[in-house]
Coordinates of C-alpha atoms and ligand atoms in Angstrom, one line a residue:
M360 CA 73.0 7.7 -10.0
A361 CA 76.7 7.8 -9.1
L362 CA 78.5 4.5 -9.1
F363 CA 80.9 3.9 -6.2
K364 CA 83.4 1.0 -6.0
L365 CA 81.6 -2.1 -4.7
Q366 CA 84.8 -3.8 -3.7
N367 CA 85.5 -4.1 0.0
V368 CA 87.5 -1.0 1.1
E369 CA 89.7 -3.1 3.4
D370 CA 91.0 -5.1 0.4
F371 CA 92.6 -1.8 -0.7
Y372 CA 93.2 0.2 2.5
E373 CA 94.3 -0.8 6.0
I374 CA 92.0 1.0 8.4
G375 CA 94.0 2.8 11.2
D376 CA 93.1 5.0 14.2
V377 CA 90.0 7.1 14.4
L378 CA 91.0 10.7 13.9
G379 CA 87.6 12.3 14.8
S380 CA 83.9 12.0 14.5
G381 CA 80.9 14.3 14.2
H382 CA 77.7 14.9 12.3
Y383 CA 79.7 14.1 9.2
G384 CA 80.4 10.5 10.3
Q385 CA 83.8 9.1 11.4
V386 CA 87.2 9.9 10.0
C387 CA 90.0 7.4 10.3
A388 CA 93.6 7.3 9.1
V389 CA 94.0 4.7 6.3
R390 CA 97.0 3.2 4.5
E391 CA 96.9 2.3 0.8
R392 CA 98.0 -1.4 0.6
A393 CA 99.4 -1.1 -2.9
T394 CA 101.7 2.0 -2.2
G395 CA 101.9 2.4 1.6
A396 CA 100.5 6.0 1.1
R397 CA 98.6 7.4 4.0
W398 CA 95.1 8.9 3.4
A399 CA 92.0 9.7 5.5
G400 CA 88.8 7.7 5.3
K401 CA 85.4 9.3 6.0
F402 CA 83.0 6.5 7.0
L403 CA 79.3 7.3 6.5
K404 CA 76.5 5.0 7.6
L405 CA 73.7 4.8 5.0
R406 CA 70.0 4.9 6.0
R407 CA 68.7 1.3 6.1
S408 CA 65.1 2.3 5.0
A409 CA 63.1 5.3 3.9
S410 CA 61.4 5.5 7.3
S411 CA 64.6 5.3 9.3
R412 CA 66.1 8.5 10.7
L413 CA 69.5 6.9 11.4
G414 CA 72.2 7.3 8.8
L415 CA 72.5 9.4 5.7
E416 CA 70.4 9.1 2.5
R417 CA 72.6 7.8 -0.4
K418 CA 71.6 10.8 -2.5
S419 CA 73.0 13.2 0.0
V420 CA 76.3 11.3 -0.1
E421 CA 76.2 11.4 -3.9
K422 CA 75.7 15.2 -3.7
E423 CA 78.8 15.6 -1.5
V424 CA 80.9 13.3 -3.7
E425 CA 79.8 15.2 -6.9
I426 CA 80.6 18.5 -5.3
L427 CA 84.1 17.3 -4.1
Q428 CA 84.8 15.9 -7.6
A429 CA 84.0 19.4 -9.1
L430 CA 86.4 21.2 -6.8
P431 CA 90.1 20.3 -7.6
H432 CA 91.8 23.1 -5.7
C433 CA 95.0 23.2 -3.5
N434 CA 93.1 24.7 -0.6
I435 CA 90.2 22.2 -0.8
M436 CA 90.6 18.7 0.6
A437 CA 91.1 16.3 -2.4
L438 CA 88.8 13.2 -2.9
K439 CA 90.6 10.1 -4.2
D440 CA 88.2 7.2 -4.0
V441 CA 84.7 6.2 -3.0
F442 CA 83.6 2.7 -1.8
E443 CA 80.2 1.5 -0.8
S444 CA 78.7 -1.5 0.8
R445 CA 75.0 -2.2 1.8
A446 CA 75.3 -0.1 5.0
E447 CA 78.2 2.3 4.4
V448 CA 80.0 4.7 2.0
V449 CA 83.7 5.4 2.5
L450 CA 85.3 8.6 1.1
I451 CA 89.0 8.3 0.7
V452 CA 90.5 11.8 0.9
E453 CA 93.9 13.4 1.4
L454 CA 95.2 13.1 5.0
I455 CA 95.5 16.5 6.6
G456 CA 98.0 16.4 9.5
G457 CA 98.1 19.9 11.0
G458 CA 94.8 19.9 12.8
E459 CA 92.1 22.6 12.8
L460 CA 92.8 26.3 12.2
F461 CA 90.5 26.9 15.2
D462 CA 93.0 25.1 17.5
F463 CA 96.1 26.7 15.8
V464 CA 94.7 30.2 16.4
A465 CA 93.6 29.4 19.9
E466 CA 97.1 28.1 20.8
K467 CA 98.8 31.3 19.6
E468 CA 98.8 34.3 22.0
N469 CA 97.3 36.4 19.2
L470 CA 97.2 36.2 15.4
S471 CA 98.9 39.2 13.7
E472 CA 96.9 40.9 10.9
G473 CA 99.6 39.7 8.5
E474 CA 99.0 36.1 9.6
A475 CA 95.3 36.5 9.4
I476 CA 95.6 38.0 5.9
E477 CA 97.7 35.0 4.8
F478 CA 95.0 32.6 6.0
M479 CA 92.2 34.7 4.6
K480 CA 93.9 34.8 1.1
Q481 CA 94.0 31.0 1.0
I482 CA 90.4 30.7 2.2
L483 CA 89.2 33.4 -0.3
E484 CA 91.0 31.7 -3.2
A485 CA 89.2 28.4 -2.4
V486 CA 85.8 30.1 -1.8
S487 CA 86.2 32.2 -5.0
F488 CA 86.9 28.9 -6.9
M489 CA 83.9 27.2 -5.3
H490 CA 81.6 30.2 -6.2
S491 CA 82.9 30.3 -9.8
K492 CA 81.5 26.7 -10.0
K493 CA 78.2 28.0 -8.4
I494 CA 78.9 25.9 -5.3
A495 CA 78.4 27.2 -1.8
H496 CA 80.0 25.4 1.3
F497 CA 77.3 26.6 3.8
D498 CA 79.4 25.6 6.8
L499 CA 82.5 27.7 6.6
K500 CA 84.0 28.1 10.1
P501 CA 87.5 27.7 11.6
E502 CA 86.8 24.1 12.6
N503 CA 86.3 23.2 8.9
M504 CA 89.6 24.9 8.0
M505 CA 92.5 22.4 8.5
L506 CA 96.2 22.9 8.2
L507 CA 98.3 20.5 6.1
D508 CA 101.2 21.0 8.5
K509 CA 101.1 23.5 11.4
E510 CA 104.8 23.4 12.1
V511 CA 105.8 25.3 9.0
S512 CA 106.1 29.2 8.9
H513 CA 103.3 29.6 6.4
P514 CA 100.7 26.8 7.1
H515 CA 98.7 25.6 4.1
I516 CA 94.9 25.6 4.6
K517 CA 92.6 22.8 3.4
I518 CA 88.8 23.4 3.6
I519 CA 86.9 20.2 4.6
D520 CA 83.4 19.0 5.3
F521 CA 81.2 19.6 2.3
G522 CA 78.3 17.8 3.8
L523 CA 76.1 20.9 3.7
A524 CA 77.5 22.2 0.3
H525 CA 75.1 22.9 -2.6
C526 CA 75.6 23.5 -6.3
F527 CA 73.1 26.1 -7.6
I528 CA 71.1 25.5 -10.8
Q529 CA 70.1 28.6 -12.8
G530 CA 66.6 29.6 -11.8
K531 CA 66.2 27.0 -9.1
E532 CA 65.7 28.4 -5.5
Y533 CA 67.5 26.7 -2.6
K534 CA 66.7 27.2 1.1
S535 CA 68.2 25.5 4.1
L536 CA 68.3 25.9 7.9
S537 CA 71.5 24.0 8.3
G538 CA 74.7 25.5 9.6
T539 CA 76.5 26.5 12.9
P540 CA 74.6 29.2 14.9
Q541 CA 77.6 31.5 15.5
Y542 CA 78.4 31.6 11.8
I543 CA 75.2 31.4 9.8
A544 CA 74.0 34.4 7.8
P545 CA 70.7 36.2 8.5
E546 CA 69.1 34.8 5.3
V547 CA 69.6 31.3 6.5
I548 CA 68.0 32.0 9.8
N549 CA 65.1 33.7 8.0
Y550 CA 64.7 30.7 5.7
E551 CA 65.1 32.9 2.6
P552 CA 66.4 31.8 -0.8
L553 CA 70.1 31.3 -0.5
S554 CA 73.1 32.1 -2.7
V555 CA 76.9 31.7 -2.5
A556 CA 76.9 35.1 -0.8
S557 CA 75.9 33.3 2.4
D558 CA 79.5 31.9 2.5
M559 CA 80.8 35.5 2.6
W560 CA 79.2 36.1 6.0
F561 CA 81.9 33.8 7.4
C562 CA 84.8 35.9 6.1
V563 CA 84.4 38.5 8.9
T564 CA 88.0 38.4 9.9
P565 CA 90.3 38.6 11.9
Y566 CA 87.4 37.9 14.2
R567 CA 86.3 34.7 12.7
L568 CA 89.8 33.2 12.7
S569 CA 89.7 33.6 16.5
G570 CA 86.5 31.6 16.5
M571 CA 84.8 34.5 18.2
S572 CA 81.5 35.8 16.8
P573 CA 80.6 39.5 17.2
F574 CA 77.0 38.2 17.5
Q575 CA 77.8 35.7 20.3
G576 CA 75.0 35.5 22.8
D577 CA 74.7 33.5 26.0
T578 CA 72.6 30.9 24.1
D579 CA 72.2 29.9 20.5
E580 CA 68.8 31.5 20.4
E581 CA 70.2 34.8 21.6
T582 CA 73.1 34.5 19.0
L583 CA 70.5 33.9 16.2
R584 CA 68.4 36.9 17.4
N585 CA 71.6 39.1 17.4
I586 CA 72.3 38.0 13.8
V587 CA 68.9 38.7 12.3
S588 CA 68.7 42.0 14.2
M589 CA 72.3 42.9 13.2
N590 CA 73.0 43.4 16.8
Y591 CA 76.8 43.0 17.1
E592 CA 79.8 44.4 18.9
F593 CA 83.5 44.1 18.4
E594 CA 84.9 43.7 21.9
D595 CA 87.9 45.9 22.4
R596 CA 90.0 43.0 23.8
Y597 CA 89.8 41.4 20.3
F598 CA 89.4 44.4 18.1
S599 CA 91.2 47.4 19.6
D600 CA 94.4 46.9 17.6
T601 CA 92.7 46.0 14.3
S602 CA 93.6 48.4 11.5
A603 CA 91.0 50.7 9.9
V604 CA 91.4 48.9 6.5
A605 CA 90.6 45.6 8.3
K606 CA 87.5 47.1 9.8
D607 CA 86.4 48.4 6.4
F608 CA 86.9 44.8 5.1
I609 CA 84.6 43.5 7.8
Q610 CA 82.0 46.2 7.5
N611 CA 81.7 45.3 3.7
L612 CA 80.9 41.7 4.6
L613 CA 78.7 42.2 7.7
V614 CA 75.9 43.4 5.4
K615 CA 72.4 41.9 6.0
D616 CA 71.4 42.0 2.3
P617 CA 73.5 39.2 0.7
S618 CA 73.7 41.2 -2.6
G619 CA 75.4 44.0 -0.7
R620 CA 78.3 41.9 0.5
L621 CA 81.7 41.8 -1.2
T622 CA 82.1 38.7 -3.3
A623 CA 85.1 36.4 -2.7
E624 CA 86.7 37.8 -5.9
E625 CA 86.1 41.5 -4.7
C626 CA 87.6 40.5 -1.3
L627 CA 90.8 39.3 -3.0
V628 CA 91.4 42.8 -4.4
H629 CA 90.3 44.7 -1.2
P630 CA 93.2 46.9 0.1
W631 CA 93.3 44.8 3.3
I632 CA 94.0 41.6 1.4
K633 CA 95.9 43.2 -1.6
P634 CA 97.5 46.4 -0.3
L635 CA 98.0 49.2 -2.8
T636 CA 101.6 49.8 -1.6
R637 CA 104.0 48.0 0.7
N638 CA 103.5 50.8 3.3
D639 CA 99.8 50.0 3.3
A640 CA 100.4 46.4 4.1
A641 CA 99.3 45.3 7.6
S642 CA 102.0 44.0 10.0
Ligands
38G807 C1 85.3 14.3 3.5 O1 84.6 15.0 4.6 C2 85.4 15.3 5.7 C3 86.7 15.0 5.8 C4 87.4 15.3 7.0 C5 88.8 15.1 7.1 C6 89.6 14.9 5.9 C7 90.9 14.7 6.0 C8 91.5 14.7 7.3 N1 92.7 14.5 7.7 C9 92.7 14.5 9.1 C10 91.4 14.8 9.5 C11 91.0 14.9 10.9 C12 91.9 14.8 11.9 C13 91.4 15.0 13.2 C14 90.1 15.3 13.5 C15 89.2 15.4 12.4 C16 87.8 15.8 12.6 O2 87.2 15.0 13.4 N2 87.6 17.2 13.0 C17 87.9 18.1 11.9 C18 86.9 19.2 11.8 N3 85.6 18.9 12.3 C19 85.0 20.0 13.0 C20 84.7 18.5 11.1 C21 89.7 15.2 11.1 N4 90.7 14.8 8.4 N5 89.4 15.1 8.3 C22 86.7 15.8 8.1 C23 85.3 16.1 7.9 C24 84.7 15.8 6.7 O3 83.3 16.0 6.6

């Protein structure tokens, strides 16, 4: 059983504004009393009893902490400290000030292929590292890609929210129905044994960076039906000026059989991401 610090988190960190909240709990800005350094604190309510449905089981928080500790990478949010009390666990993580990639892309008129490639390279580096550790994120989406600083010319991506992540053990099957409808892979919907390949379903760019799903239906049910039946279309208004090499990249990821998809490592050497010559590079 993982041991977290039993001291009061407020003896070490001054709790600031709430930055956001969701299924994952509440995230606040915090200031380290000893150094004045600014961090983010993710506050998770623990389940009070086995019969309660409120709060998280401690073992699921332990799993998230162990996974974050196994993933020191410049494009993955860093974990600094963990405190626990009877009712709560607090993860102290690096503060990410540039907001969500989803909002950054939405605010731009349109993302050039060159900009999409720069973001995808960072995402693929992080995903390739995760997968090399047999860890899958299982909730990759633009909302879980944050930017350290969105004002710079080449924003640095940090992947967050490892609440659904899983570390595979050789020979041990893992199934889950969790995820976000627009982004989950067919094998998740069909409750089939999963693998790190389910993460590669997300990397259908430049579409995904726009937050648009080629499977988008009028309801979640319709979206899920579209995914399992591989019924998708790339609307011209998003896809008409996308290069042939980008479409090839996408076609090699939108494969129903997980074993047929490119791996993150193979994506990093695909001509769209790593052009053979300067002339081949996207604009
Ligand atoms: C440790 O796990 C998480 C950390 C964070 C996190 C880490 C550092 C950090 N710095 C700033 C923020 C931040 C700022 C504004 C809003 C949010 C959050 O509510 N929305 C982020 C994405 N969302 C869809 C999960 C988070 N964060 N959020 C978010 C979700 C997590 O599950």
